[in-house]
Amino acid sequence: MSEAHDEIEDSSAPLIEHLAELRTRLIRAVVAFIIGMVLAFTVAEPILQFLLEPIEATLRSLGDPSPTMQYTSPQEYLFTLFRISMVFGFALAFPVISYQLWRFVAPGLYRSEKGAFLPFLVASPAMFLLGASFAHFVVTPLAMAFFLGFADVSSIFAELLARAADTLPAGVPIDTAVVPENSEGMRITFFGKVNESLDITLKFIIAFGLCFQLPVLLTLMGKAGLVSSEGLASVRKYAVVAILVLAAVVTPPDVTTQLILFVVVYGLYEISIFLVRMVEKKREKELKAQGLWFEEEPDTENDPLMKQFDEDAKDDRT
């Protein structure tokens, strides 16, 4: 009975050690995230101004001399800053978080597996940053120009100034604040809310950042043998349809923006096929060097040329 008890204790010891190691890694990752969030909160307002630059540029191009955002509840602006600090705090802490993940996973990997996994751990944040930059500097300005292009005037401030100058009585200084009468029906103007405008920007950044993970994901799957370059190429037409649907869902109903997203994501898909093919060639070369590579035998049953060759050979023998 005691021997069986000892065997149970011995078998459970590695599990307890793994759980203790996991707890240590998680605590360090959470601490890094909290520190990153605090650091990001100290510069949350400049980050918010940076994220809203595409909207500001669009409003100015539509005639608003002083683009203004509003919030309608006392806690809304503070929660917006908290949201920014969480997103960018995670970005700041990602190197530490990925390092803790690597330290937890690496002892269970072979040397070849470590060499295969580590480059993807570095490439993933780089590709996400590239996709986020593309979304902020290319896609978001196009989307804002499309959305705000339907507004009559981009801001009520610009509307009041433009009409006040024409309706001031003689002798009254031009800089006198006057709210002019309106006899032309309801005026449709843009009163941008901070949290809603930020939500659109962050959605674009996250969506394109994830889309740019496509080469990393497919190449990693190819290295694991889950997909092949031939298989990816054979479903290319289905991938085109899926990318078109993605472009229609993620981007606004603007043909230019949808076309840009389609070209970019489809280009990433073709790059993924090329990278998977390179992985396959490298694996084939390594197996040939080890003497473990065997060429596949030709499929004579389904090949019409081979069938005809076999039939001719039979006729010659008879």
PDB file of C-alpha atoms in Angstrom:
ATOM      1  CA  MET A   1       0.000   0.000   0.000  1.00  0.00           C
ATOM      2  CA  SER A   2       2.827   2.376   0.898  1.00  0.00           C
ATOM      3  CA  GLU A   3       4.637   1.616  -2.381  1.00  0.00           C
ATOM      4  CA  ALA A   4       1.517   2.456  -4.380  1.00  0.00           C
ATOM      5  CA  HIS A   5       1.170   5.658  -2.375  1.00  0.00           C
ATOM      6  CA  ASP A   6       4.786   6.579  -3.116  1.00  0.00           C
ATOM      7  CA  GLU A   7       4.254   5.979  -6.830  1.00  0.00           C
ATOM      8  CA  ILE A   8       1.242   8.305  -6.810  1.00  0.00           C
ATOM      9  CA  GLU A   9       3.231  10.983  -5.002  1.00  0.00           C
ATOM     10  CA  ASP A  10       6.124  10.635  -7.462  1.00  0.00           C
ATOM     11  CA  SER A  11       3.828  10.911 -10.479  1.00  0.00           C
ATOM     12  CA  SER A  12       2.091  13.994  -9.098  1.00  0.00           C
ATOM     13  CA  ALA A  13       5.288  15.830  -8.258  1.00  0.00           C
ATOM     14  CA  PRO A  14       6.063  16.946 -11.860  1.00  0.00           C
ATOM     15  CA  LEU A  15       2.498  18.244 -12.253  1.00  0.00           C
ATOM     16  CA  ILE A  16       2.807  20.308  -9.079  1.00  0.00           C
ATOM     17  CA  GLU A  17       6.144  21.674 -10.280  1.00  0.00           C
ATOM     18  CA  HIS A  18       4.603  22.649 -13.636  1.00  0.00           C
ATOM     19  CA  LEU A  19       1.684  24.374 -11.909  1.00  0.00           C
ATOM     20  CA  ALA A  20       4.073  26.263  -9.624  1.00  0.00           C
ATOM     21  CA  GLU A  21       6.127  27.300 -12.650  1.00  0.00           C
ATOM     22  CA  LEU A  22       2.972  28.399 -14.478  1.00  0.00           C
ATOM     23  CA  ARG A  23       1.870  30.458 -11.482  1.00  0.00           C
ATOM     24  CA  THR A  24       5.251  32.190 -11.328  1.00  0.00           C
ATOM     25  CA  ARG A  25       5.163  33.023 -15.048  1.00  0.00           C
ATOM     26  CA  LEU A  26       1.582  34.297 -14.837  1.00  0.00           C
ATOM     27  CA  ILE A  27       2.360  36.518 -11.845  1.00  0.00           C
ATOM     28  CA  ARG A  28       5.329  38.054 -13.640  1.00  0.00           C
ATOM     29  CA  ALA A  29       3.257  38.596 -16.788  1.00  0.00           C
ATOM     30  CA  VAL A  30       0.438  40.264 -14.821  1.00  0.00           C
ATOM     31  CA  VAL A  31       2.910  42.505 -12.976  1.00  0.00           C
ATOM     32  CA  ALA A  32       4.464  43.526 -16.294  1.00  0.00           C
ATOM     33  CA  PHE A  33       0.994  44.276 -17.695  1.00  0.00           C
ATOM     34  CA  ILE A  34       0.096  46.449 -14.692  1.00  0.00           C
ATOM     35  CA  ILE A  35       3.372  48.366 -14.961  1.00  0.00           C
ATOM     36  CA  GLY A  36       2.852  48.847 -18.695  1.00  0.00           C
ATOM     37  CA  MET A  37      -0.723  50.013 -18.101  1.00  0.00           C
ATOM     38  CA  VAL A  38       0.424  52.589 -15.527  1.00  0.00           C
ATOM     39  CA  LEU A  39       3.139  53.866 -17.870  1.00  0.00           C
ATOM     40  CA  ALA A  40       0.664  54.080 -20.757  1.00  0.00           C
ATOM     41  CA  PHE A  41      -1.849  55.946 -18.603  1.00  0.00           C
ATOM     42  CA  THR A  42       0.687  58.709 -17.968  1.00  0.00           C
ATOM     43  CA  VAL A  43       0.749  59.434 -21.717  1.00  0.00           C
ATOM     44  CA  ALA A  44      -2.816  58.366 -22.508  1.00  0.00           C
ATOM     45  CA  GLU A  45      -3.923  61.840 -23.629  1.00  0.00           C
ATOM     46  CA  PRO A  46      -1.138  62.251 -26.248  1.00  0.00           C
ATOM     47  CA  ILE A  47      -1.907  58.712 -27.452  1.00  0.00           C
ATOM     48  CA  LEU A  48      -5.592  59.645 -27.767  1.00  0.00           C
ATOM     49  CA  GLN A  49      -4.672  62.732 -29.790  1.00  0.00           C
ATOM     50  CA  PHE A  50      -2.500  60.558 -32.034  1.00  0.00           C
ATOM     51  CA  LEU A  51      -5.303  58.039 -32.584  1.00  0.00           C
ATOM     52  CA  LEU A  52      -7.795  60.779 -33.426  1.00  0.00           C
ATOM     53  CA  GLU A  53      -5.500  62.514 -35.940  1.00  0.00           C
ATOM     54  CA  PRO A  54      -7.257  60.949 -38.988  1.00  0.00           C
ATOM     55  CA  ILE A  55     -10.608  62.309 -37.782  1.00  0.00           C
ATOM     56  CA  GLU A  56      -9.089  65.714 -37.079  1.00  0.00           C
ATOM     57  CA  ALA A  57      -7.541  65.908 -40.548  1.00  0.00           C
ATOM     58  CA  THR A  58     -10.838  64.921 -42.172  1.00  0.00           C
ATOM     59  CA  LEU A  59     -12.806  67.515 -40.193  1.00  0.00           C
ATOM     60  CA  ARG A  60     -10.361  70.256 -41.138  1.00  0.00           C
ATOM     61  CA  SER A  61     -10.564  69.266 -44.799  1.00  0.00           C
ATOM     62  CA  LEU A  62     -14.358  69.569 -44.572  1.00  0.00           C
ATOM     63  CA  GLY A  63     -14.112  73.143 -43.285  1.00  0.00           C
ATOM     64  CA  ASP A  64     -14.019  72.821 -39.509  1.00  0.00           C
ATOM     65  CA  PRO A  65     -11.451  75.352 -38.187  1.00  0.00           C
ATOM     66  CA  SER A  66     -11.543  73.866 -34.682  1.00  0.00           C
ATOM     67  CA  PRO A  67     -12.341  70.114 -34.610  1.00  0.00           C
ATOM     68  CA  THR A  68     -13.930  69.190 -31.297  1.00  0.00           C
ATOM     69  CA  MET A  69     -14.887  65.935 -29.606  1.00  0.00           C
ATOM     70  CA  GLN A  70     -17.324  65.576 -26.740  1.00  0.00           C
ATOM     71  CA  TYR A  71     -18.237  63.139 -23.987  1.00  0.00           C
ATOM     72  CA  THR A  72     -21.720  62.923 -22.514  1.00  0.00           C
ATOM     73  CA  SER A  73     -21.140  61.326 -19.116  1.00  0.00           C
ATOM     74  CA  PRO A  74     -18.776  62.386 -16.312  1.00  0.00           C
ATOM     75  CA  GLN A  75     -16.812  59.121 -16.323  1.00  0.00           C
ATOM     76  CA  GLU A  76     -16.648  58.621 -20.096  1.00  0.00           C
ATOM     77  CA  TYR A  77     -13.388  60.458 -20.750  1.00  0.00           C
ATOM     78  CA  LEU A  78     -11.623  58.776 -17.819  1.00  0.00           C
ATOM     79  CA  PHE A  79     -12.767  55.339 -18.951  1.00  0.00           C
ATOM     80  CA  THR A  80     -11.548  56.169 -22.458  1.00  0.00           C
ATOM     81  CA  LEU A  81      -8.094  56.894 -21.055  1.00  0.00           C
ATOM     82  CA  PHE A  82      -8.236  53.643 -19.085  1.00  0.00           C
ATOM     83  CA  ARG A  83      -9.087  51.765 -22.268  1.00  0.00           C
ATOM     84  CA  ILE A  84      -6.118  53.293 -24.065  1.00  0.00           C
ATOM     85  CA  SER A  85      -3.830  52.472 -21.140  1.00  0.00           C
ATOM     86  CA  MET A  86      -4.969  48.821 -21.183  1.00  0.00           C
ATOM     87  CA  VAL A  87      -4.393  48.370 -24.914  1.00  0.00           C
ATOM     88  CA  PHE A  88      -1.036  50.119 -25.047  1.00  0.00           C
ATOM     89  CA  GLY A  89      -0.022  48.756 -21.641  1.00  0.00           C
ATOM     90  CA  PHE A  90      -0.385  45.268 -23.055  1.00  0.00           C
ATOM     91  CA  ALA A  91       1.695  46.341 -26.056  1.00  0.00           C
ATOM     92  CA  LEU A  92       4.443  47.610 -23.754  1.00  0.00           C
ATOM     93  CA  ALA A  93       4.332  44.452 -21.638  1.00  0.00           C
ATOM     94  CA  PHE A  94       4.184  42.060 -24.586  1.00  0.00           C
ATOM     95  CA  PRO A  95       7.973  41.440 -24.719  1.00  0.00           C
ATOM     96  CA  VAL A  96       7.923  40.410 -21.054  1.00  0.00           C
ATOM     97  CA  ILE A  97       4.742  38.358 -21.481  1.00  0.00           C
ATOM     98  CA  SER A  98       6.117  36.556 -24.540  1.00  0.00           C
ATOM     99  CA  TYR A  99       9.412  35.926 -22.711  1.00  0.00           C
ATOM    100  CA  GLN A 100       7.553  34.359 -19.770  1.00  0.00           C
ATOM    101  CA  LEU A 101       5.567  32.223 -22.214  1.00  0.00           C
ATOM    102  CA  TRP A 102       8.786  31.162 -23.892  1.00  0.00           C
ATOM    103  CA  ARG A 103      10.450  30.271 -20.586  1.00  0.00           C
ATOM    104  CA  PHE A 104       7.463  28.104 -19.647  1.00  0.00           C
ATOM    105  CA  VAL A 105       7.199  26.292 -22.996  1.00  0.00           C
ATOM    106  CA  ALA A 106      10.882  26.018 -23.965  1.00  0.00           C
ATOM    107  CA  PRO A 107      11.896  23.243 -21.496  1.00  0.00           C
ATOM    108  CA  GLY A 108       9.390  20.888 -23.138  1.00  0.00           C
ATOM    109  CA  LEU A 109      10.650  21.489 -26.672  1.00  0.00           C
ATOM    110  CA  TYR A 110      13.422  19.863 -28.631  1.00  0.00           C
ATOM    111  CA  ARG A 111      16.276  22.009 -29.860  1.00  0.00           C
ATOM    112  CA  SER A 112      14.900  21.985 -33.405  1.00  0.00           C
ATOM    113  CA  GLU A 113      11.448  22.949 -32.118  1.00  0.00           C
ATOM    114  CA  LYS A 114      12.923  25.835 -30.148  1.00  0.00           C
ATOM    115  CA  GLY A 115      14.649  27.104 -33.250  1.00  0.00           C
ATOM    116  CA  ALA A 116      11.382  26.869 -35.162  1.00  0.00           C
ATOM    117  CA  PHE A 117       9.140  28.514 -32.572  1.00  0.00           C
ATOM    118  CA  LEU A 118      11.307  31.463 -31.529  1.00  0.00           C
ATOM    119  CA  PRO A 119      11.335  33.323 -34.892  1.00  0.00           C
ATOM    120  CA  PHE A 120       7.531  33.267 -34.987  1.00  0.00           C
ATOM    121  CA  LEU A 121       7.415  34.701 -31.483  1.00  0.00           C
ATOM    122  CA  VAL A 122       9.439  37.656 -32.781  1.00  0.00           C
ATOM    123  CA  ALA A 123       7.664  37.982 -36.139  1.00  0.00           C
ATOM    124  CA  SER A 124       4.153  38.046 -34.675  1.00  0.00           C
ATOM    125  CA  PRO A 125       4.378  41.441 -32.873  1.00  0.00           C
ATOM    126  CA  ALA A 126       6.316  42.913 -35.798  1.00  0.00           C
ATOM    127  CA  MET A 127       3.581  41.946 -38.260  1.00  0.00           C
ATOM    128  CA  PHE A 128       0.877  43.190 -35.888  1.00  0.00           C
ATOM    129  CA  LEU A 129       2.646  46.544 -35.625  1.00  0.00           C
ATOM    130  CA  LEU A 130       2.896  46.708 -39.411  1.00  0.00           C
ATOM    131  CA  GLY A 131      -0.820  45.990 -39.786  1.00  0.00           C
ATOM    132  CA  ALA A 132      -1.757  48.512 -37.100  1.00  0.00           C
ATOM    133  CA  SER A 133       0.346  51.191 -38.792  1.00  0.00           C
ATOM    134  CA  PHE A 134      -1.276  50.434 -42.136  1.00  0.00           C
ATOM    135  CA  ALA A 135      -4.725  50.734 -40.544  1.00  0.00           C
ATOM    136  CA  HIS A 136      -3.947  54.038 -38.826  1.00  0.00           C
ATOM    137  CA  PHE A 137      -2.172  55.828 -41.653  1.00  0.00           C
ATOM    138  CA  VAL A 138      -4.046  54.432 -44.687  1.00  0.00           C
ATOM    139  CA  VAL A 139      -7.376  52.796 -43.856  1.00  0.00           C
ATOM    140  CA  THR A 140      -8.686  55.044 -41.071  1.00  0.00           C
ATOM    141  CA  PRO A 141      -8.264  58.331 -43.037  1.00  0.00           C
ATOM    142  CA  LEU A 142     -10.115  56.796 -45.990  1.00  0.00           C
ATOM    143  CA  ALA A 143     -12.880  55.504 -43.725  1.00  0.00           C
ATOM    144  CA  MET A 144     -13.274  58.841 -41.934  1.00  0.00           C
ATOM    145  CA  ALA A 145     -13.409  60.707 -45.243  1.00  0.00           C
ATOM    146  CA  PHE A 146     -16.164  58.339 -46.374  1.00  0.00           C
ATOM    147  CA  PHE A 147     -18.222  58.517 -43.169  1.00  0.00           C
ATOM    148  CA  LEU A 148     -17.907  62.247 -42.548  1.00  0.00           C
ATOM    149  CA  GLY A 149     -18.357  63.103 -46.209  1.00  0.00           C
ATOM    150  CA  PHE A 150     -22.121  62.780 -45.724  1.00  0.00           C
ATOM    151  CA  ALA A 151     -22.215  65.598 -43.158  1.00  0.00           C
ATOM    152  CA  ASP A 152     -23.585  68.958 -44.263  1.00  0.00           C
ATOM    153  CA  VAL A 153     -20.925  70.820 -42.239  1.00  0.00           C
ATOM    154  CA  SER A 154     -18.373  69.017 -40.152  1.00  0.00           C
ATOM    155  CA  SER A 155     -19.051  70.959 -36.934  1.00  0.00           C
ATOM    156  CA  ILE A 156     -21.683  73.250 -35.496  1.00  0.00           C
ATOM    157  CA  PHE A 157     -18.880  75.636 -34.630  1.00  0.00           C
ATOM    158  CA  ALA A 158     -18.000  76.151 -38.274  1.00  0.00           C
ATOM    159  CA  GLU A 159     -21.700  76.559 -39.126  1.00  0.00           C
ATOM    160  CA  LEU A 160     -22.263  79.265 -36.498  1.00  0.00           C
ATOM    161  CA  LEU A 161     -19.190  81.259 -37.504  1.00  0.00           C
ATOM    162  CA  ALA A 162     -19.976  81.125 -41.210  1.00  0.00           C
ATOM    163  CA  ARG A 163     -23.559  82.339 -40.802  1.00  0.00           C
ATOM    164  CA  ALA A 164     -22.871  84.826 -37.985  1.00  0.00           C
ATOM    165  CA  ALA A 165     -20.528  86.827 -40.207  1.00  0.00           C
ATOM    166  CA  ASP A 166     -23.306  87.313 -42.789  1.00  0.00           C
ATOM    167  CA  THR A 167     -26.059  88.252 -40.330  1.00  0.00           C
ATOM    168  CA  LEU A 168     -24.318  90.772 -38.051  1.00  0.00           C
ATOM    169  CA  PRO A 169     -25.886  94.270 -38.038  1.00  0.00           C
ATOM    170  CA  ALA A 170     -23.875  97.219 -39.283  1.00  0.00           C
ATOM    171  CA  GLY A 171     -21.367  98.545 -36.779  1.00  0.00           C
ATOM    172  CA  VAL A 172     -21.225  95.331 -34.750  1.00  0.00           C
ATOM    173  CA  PRO A 173     -17.708  93.835 -34.520  1.00  0.00           C
ATOM    174  CA  ILE A 174     -17.236  90.719 -36.584  1.00  0.00           C
ATOM    175  CA  ASP A 175     -15.957  88.755 -33.584  1.00  0.00           C
ATOM    176  CA  THR A 176     -19.187  89.195 -31.627  1.00  0.00           C
ATOM    177  CA  ALA A 177     -20.725  85.846 -30.725  1.00  0.00           C
ATOM    178  CA  VAL A 178     -24.089  85.542 -32.417  1.00  0.00           C
ATOM    179  CA  VAL A 179     -26.274  82.507 -32.877  1.00  0.00           C
ATOM    180  CA  PRO A 180     -28.064  83.097 -36.179  1.00  0.00           C
ATOM    181  CA  GLU A 181     -31.610  82.111 -36.862  1.00  0.00           C
ATOM    182  CA  ASN A 182     -32.237  79.100 -39.044  1.00  0.00           C
ATOM    183  CA  SER A 183     -35.164  79.055 -41.433  1.00  0.00           C
ATOM    184  CA  GLU A 184     -33.921  76.254 -43.692  1.00  0.00           C
ATOM    185  CA  GLY A 185     -35.053  73.248 -41.642  1.00  0.00           C
ATOM    186  CA  MET A 186     -32.943  70.950 -39.458  1.00  0.00           C
ATOM    187  CA  ARG A 187     -29.170  71.198 -39.824  1.00  0.00           C
ATOM    188  CA  ILE A 188     -27.322  67.875 -39.699  1.00  0.00           C
ATOM    189  CA  THR A 189     -23.923  68.328 -38.084  1.00  0.00           C
ATOM    190  CA  PHE A 190     -21.274  66.092 -36.557  1.00  0.00           C
ATOM    191  CA  PHE A 191     -20.826  65.995 -32.766  1.00  0.00           C
ATOM    192  CA  GLY A 192     -18.136  63.360 -32.333  1.00  0.00           C
ATOM    193  CA  LYS A 193     -18.030  61.359 -29.107  1.00  0.00           C
ATOM    194  CA  VAL A 194     -14.583  60.455 -27.865  1.00  0.00           C
ATOM    195  CA  ASN A 195     -15.299  56.836 -26.949  1.00  0.00           C
ATOM    196  CA  GLU A 196     -17.197  56.020 -30.160  1.00  0.00           C
ATOM    197  CA  SER A 197     -14.581  57.616 -32.406  1.00  0.00           C
ATOM    198  CA  LEU A 198     -11.818  55.807 -30.537  1.00  0.00           C
ATOM    199  CA  ASP A 199     -13.767  52.552 -30.840  1.00  0.00           C
ATOM    200  CA  ILE A 200     -13.751  52.772 -34.655  1.00  0.00           C
ATOM    201  CA  THR A 201     -10.030  53.517 -34.736  1.00  0.00           C
ATOM    202  CA  LEU A 202      -9.124  50.657 -32.382  1.00  0.00           C
ATOM    203  CA  LYS A 203     -11.301  48.219 -34.334  1.00  0.00           C
ATOM    204  CA  PHE A 204      -9.417  49.039 -37.523  1.00  0.00           C
ATOM    205  CA  ILE A 205      -6.059  48.690 -35.760  1.00  0.00           C
ATOM    206  CA  ILE A 206      -6.912  45.329 -34.186  1.00  0.00           C
ATOM    207  CA  ALA A 207      -8.562  43.970 -37.343  1.00  0.00           C
ATOM    208  CA  PHE A 208      -5.640  44.810 -39.619  1.00  0.00           C
ATOM    209  CA  GLY A 209      -3.117  43.755 -36.993  1.00  0.00           C
ATOM    210  CA  LEU A 210      -4.753  40.328 -36.900  1.00  0.00           C
ATOM    211  CA  CYS A 211      -4.987  40.158 -40.697  1.00  0.00           C
ATOM    212  CA  PHE A 212      -1.244  40.725 -40.920  1.00  0.00           C
ATOM    213  CA  GLN A 213      -0.747  37.633 -38.734  1.00  0.00           C
ATOM    214  CA  LEU A 214      -1.797  35.463 -41.681  1.00  0.00           C
ATOM    215  CA  PRO A 215       1.736  34.715 -42.980  1.00  0.00           C
ATOM    216  CA  VAL A 216       2.965  33.971 -39.456  1.00  0.00           C
ATOM    217  CA  LEU A 217       0.060  31.629 -38.702  1.00  0.00           C
ATOM    218  CA  LEU A 218       0.104  29.725 -41.999  1.00  0.00           C
ATOM    219  CA  THR A 219       3.891  29.394 -41.996  1.00  0.00           C
ATOM    220  CA  LEU A 220       3.815  28.016 -38.461  1.00  0.00           C
ATOM    221  CA  MET A 221       1.073  25.569 -39.482  1.00  0.00           C
ATOM    222  CA  GLY A 222       3.130  24.598 -42.511  1.00  0.00           C
ATOM    223  CA  LYS A 223       6.156  23.960 -40.327  1.00  0.00           C
ATOM    224  CA  ALA A 224       4.004  21.737 -38.128  1.00  0.00           C
ATOM    225  CA  GLY A 225       2.730  19.852 -41.177  1.00  0.00           C
ATOM    226  CA  LEU A 226      -0.876  20.992 -40.764  1.00  0.00           C
ATOM    227  CA  VAL A 227      -1.049  22.736 -44.148  1.00  0.00           C
ATOM    228  CA  SER A 228       0.888  22.500 -47.397  1.00  0.00           C
ATOM    229  CA  SER A 229       1.671  24.979 -50.133  1.00  0.00           C
ATOM    230  CA  GLU A 230      -0.127  22.776 -52.639  1.00  0.00           C
ATOM    231  CA  GLY A 231      -3.213  22.667 -50.447  1.00  0.00           C
ATOM    232  CA  LEU A 232      -3.227  26.433 -49.931  1.00  0.00           C
ATOM    233  CA  ALA A 233      -2.841  26.997 -53.649  1.00  0.00           C
ATOM    234  CA  SER A 234      -5.694  24.594 -54.449  1.00  0.00           C
ATOM    235  CA  VAL A 235      -8.146  26.564 -52.276  1.00  0.00           C
ATOM    236  CA  ARG A 236      -7.049  29.935 -53.622  1.00  0.00           C
ATOM    237  CA  LYS A 237     -10.448  30.676 -55.177  1.00  0.00           C
ATOM    238  CA  TYR A 238     -12.176  30.049 -51.861  1.00  0.00           C
ATOM    239  CA  ALA A 239      -9.650  32.272 -50.127  1.00  0.00           C
ATOM    240  CA  VAL A 240     -10.477  35.070 -52.577  1.00  0.00           C
ATOM    241  CA  VAL A 241     -14.174  34.824 -51.668  1.00  0.00           C
ATOM    242  CA  ALA A 242     -13.360  34.780 -47.934  1.00  0.00           C
ATOM    243  CA  ILE A 243     -11.121  37.838 -48.265  1.00  0.00           C
ATOM    244  CA  LEU A 244     -13.824  39.700 -50.192  1.00  0.00           C
ATOM    245  CA  VAL A 245     -16.326  38.933 -47.422  1.00  0.00           C
ATOM    246  CA  LEU A 246     -13.787  40.080 -44.829  1.00  0.00           C
ATOM    247  CA  ALA A 247     -13.208  43.333 -46.720  1.00  0.00           C
ATOM    248  CA  ALA A 248     -16.953  43.976 -46.887  1.00  0.00           C
ATOM    249  CA  VAL A 249     -17.408  43.362 -43.144  1.00  0.00           C
ATOM    250  CA  VAL A 250     -14.345  45.122 -41.720  1.00  0.00           C
ATOM    251  CA  THR A 251     -14.185  48.202 -43.925  1.00  0.00           C
ATOM    252  CA  PRO A 252     -16.885  50.811 -44.603  1.00  0.00           C
ATOM    253  CA  PRO A 253     -19.003  50.518 -47.755  1.00  0.00           C
ATOM    254  CA  ASP A 254     -16.323  52.260 -49.756  1.00  0.00           C
ATOM    255  CA  VAL A 255     -14.977  50.511 -52.840  1.00  0.00           C
ATOM    256  CA  THR A 256     -11.518  52.081 -52.497  1.00  0.00           C
ATOM    257  CA  THR A 257     -11.021  50.936 -48.901  1.00  0.00           C
ATOM    258  CA  GLN A 258     -12.370  47.470 -49.635  1.00  0.00           C
ATOM    259  CA  LEU A 259     -10.087  47.131 -52.646  1.00  0.00           C
ATOM    260  CA  ILE A 260      -7.056  48.156 -50.587  1.00  0.00           C
ATOM    261  CA  LEU A 261      -7.878  45.590 -47.885  1.00  0.00           C
ATOM    262  CA  PHE A 262      -8.451  42.863 -50.479  1.00  0.00           C
ATOM    263  CA  VAL A 263      -5.160  43.542 -52.255  1.00  0.00           C
ATOM    264  CA  VAL A 264      -3.219  43.602 -48.986  1.00  0.00           C
ATOM    265  CA  VAL A 265      -4.732  40.457 -47.449  1.00  0.00           C
ATOM    266  CA  TYR A 266      -4.600  38.505 -50.713  1.00  0.00           C
ATOM    267  CA  GLY A 267      -0.963  39.539 -51.092  1.00  0.00           C
ATOM    268  CA  LEU A 268      -0.326  38.216 -47.579  1.00  0.00           C
ATOM    269  CA  TYR A 269      -2.006  34.952 -48.572  1.00  0.00           C
ATOM    270  CA  GLU A 270       0.288  34.554 -51.580  1.00  0.00           C
ATOM    271  CA  ILE A 271       3.291  35.384 -49.394  1.00  0.00           C
ATOM    272  CA  SER A 272       2.112  32.680 -46.988  1.00  0.00           C
ATOM    273  CA  ILE A 273       2.052  30.107 -49.806  1.00  0.00           C
ATOM    274  CA  PHE A 274       5.601  31.100 -50.762  1.00  0.00           C
ATOM    275  CA  LEU A 275       6.822  30.839 -47.150  1.00  0.00           C
ATOM    276  CA  VAL A 276       5.176  27.444 -46.652  1.00  0.00           C
ATOM    277  CA  ARG A 277       6.810  26.235 -49.881  1.00  0.00           C
ATOM    278  CA  MET A 278      10.189  27.406 -48.572  1.00  0.00           C
ATOM    279  CA  VAL A 279       9.582  25.531 -45.319  1.00  0.00           C
ATOM    280  CA  GLU A 280       8.718  22.375 -47.259  1.00  0.00           C
ATOM    281  CA  LYS A 281      11.868  22.633 -49.392  1.00  0.00           C
ATOM    282  CA  LYS A 282      13.990  23.100 -46.289  1.00  0.00           C
ATOM    283  CA  ARG A 283      12.377  20.075 -44.622  1.00  0.00           C
ATOM    284  CA  GLU A 284      12.914  17.988 -47.778  1.00  0.00           C
ATOM    285  CA  LYS A 285      16.561  19.000 -47.916  1.00  0.00           C
ATOM    286  CA  GLU A 286      17.113  18.058 -44.275  1.00  0.00           C
ATOM    287  CA  LEU A 287      15.402  14.673 -44.684  1.00  0.00           C
ATOM    288  CA  LYS A 288      17.432  13.924 -47.809  1.00  0.00           C
ATOM    289  CA  ALA A 289      20.623  14.738 -45.913  1.00  0.00           C
ATOM    290  CA  GLN A 290      19.566  12.271 -43.214  1.00  0.00           C
ATOM    291  CA  GLY A 291      18.560   9.638 -45.756  1.00  0.00           C
ATOM    292  CA  LEU A 292      14.956   9.690 -44.608  1.00  0.00           C
ATOM    293  CA  TRP A 293      13.382  11.190 -47.735  1.00  0.00           C
ATOM    294  CA  PHE A 294      11.536   8.848 -50.074  1.00  0.00           C
ATOM    295  CA  GLU A 295      10.076   9.923 -53.362  1.00  0.00           C
ATOM    296  CA  GLU A 296       6.396   9.153 -53.769  1.00  0.00           C
ATOM    297  CA  GLU A 297       5.596   6.411 -56.253  1.00  0.00           C
ATOM    298  CA  PRO A 298       3.611   7.538 -59.281  1.00  0.00           C
ATOM    299  CA  ASP A 299      -0.134   6.913 -59.179  1.00  0.00           C
ATOM    300  CA  THR A 300      -0.487   4.568 -62.155  1.00  0.00           C
ATOM    301  CA  GLU A 301      -4.116   3.754 -61.417  1.00  0.00           C
ATOM    302  CA  ASN A 302      -5.410   7.303 -61.950  1.00  0.00           C
ATOM    303  CA  ASP A 303      -2.882   8.502 -64.521  1.00  0.00           C
ATOM    304  CA  PRO A 304      -4.306   8.007 -68.071  1.00  0.00           C
ATOM    305  CA  LEU A 305      -0.843   8.159 -69.669  1.00  0.00           C
ATOM    306  CA  MET A 306       0.443   5.391 -67.423  1.00  0.00           C
ATOM    307  CA  LYS A 307      -2.677   3.320 -68.156  1.00  0.00           C
ATOM    308  CA  GLN A 308      -2.082   3.657 -71.894  1.00  0.00           C
ATOM    309  CA  PHE A 309       1.582   2.737 -71.417  1.00  0.00           C
ATOM    310  CA  ASP A 310       0.607  -0.423 -69.494  1.00  0.00           C
ATOM    311  CA  GLU A 311      -1.933  -1.398 -72.157  1.00  0.00           C
ATOM    312  CA  ASP A 312       0.647  -0.944 -74.950  1.00  0.00           C
ATOM    313  CA  ALA A 313       3.124  -3.053 -73.011  1.00  0.00           C
ATOM    314  CA  LYS A 314       0.570  -5.839 -72.671  1.00  0.00           C
ATOM    315  CA  ASP A 315      -0.187  -5.734 -76.387  1.00  0.00           C
ATOM    316  CA  ASP A 316       3.525  -6.033 -77.215  1.00  0.00           C
ATOM    317  CA  ARG A 317       3.865  -9.077 -74.981  1.00  0.00           C
ATOM    318  CA  THR A 318       0.920 -10.817 -76.615  1.00  0.00           C
TER     319      THR A 318
END
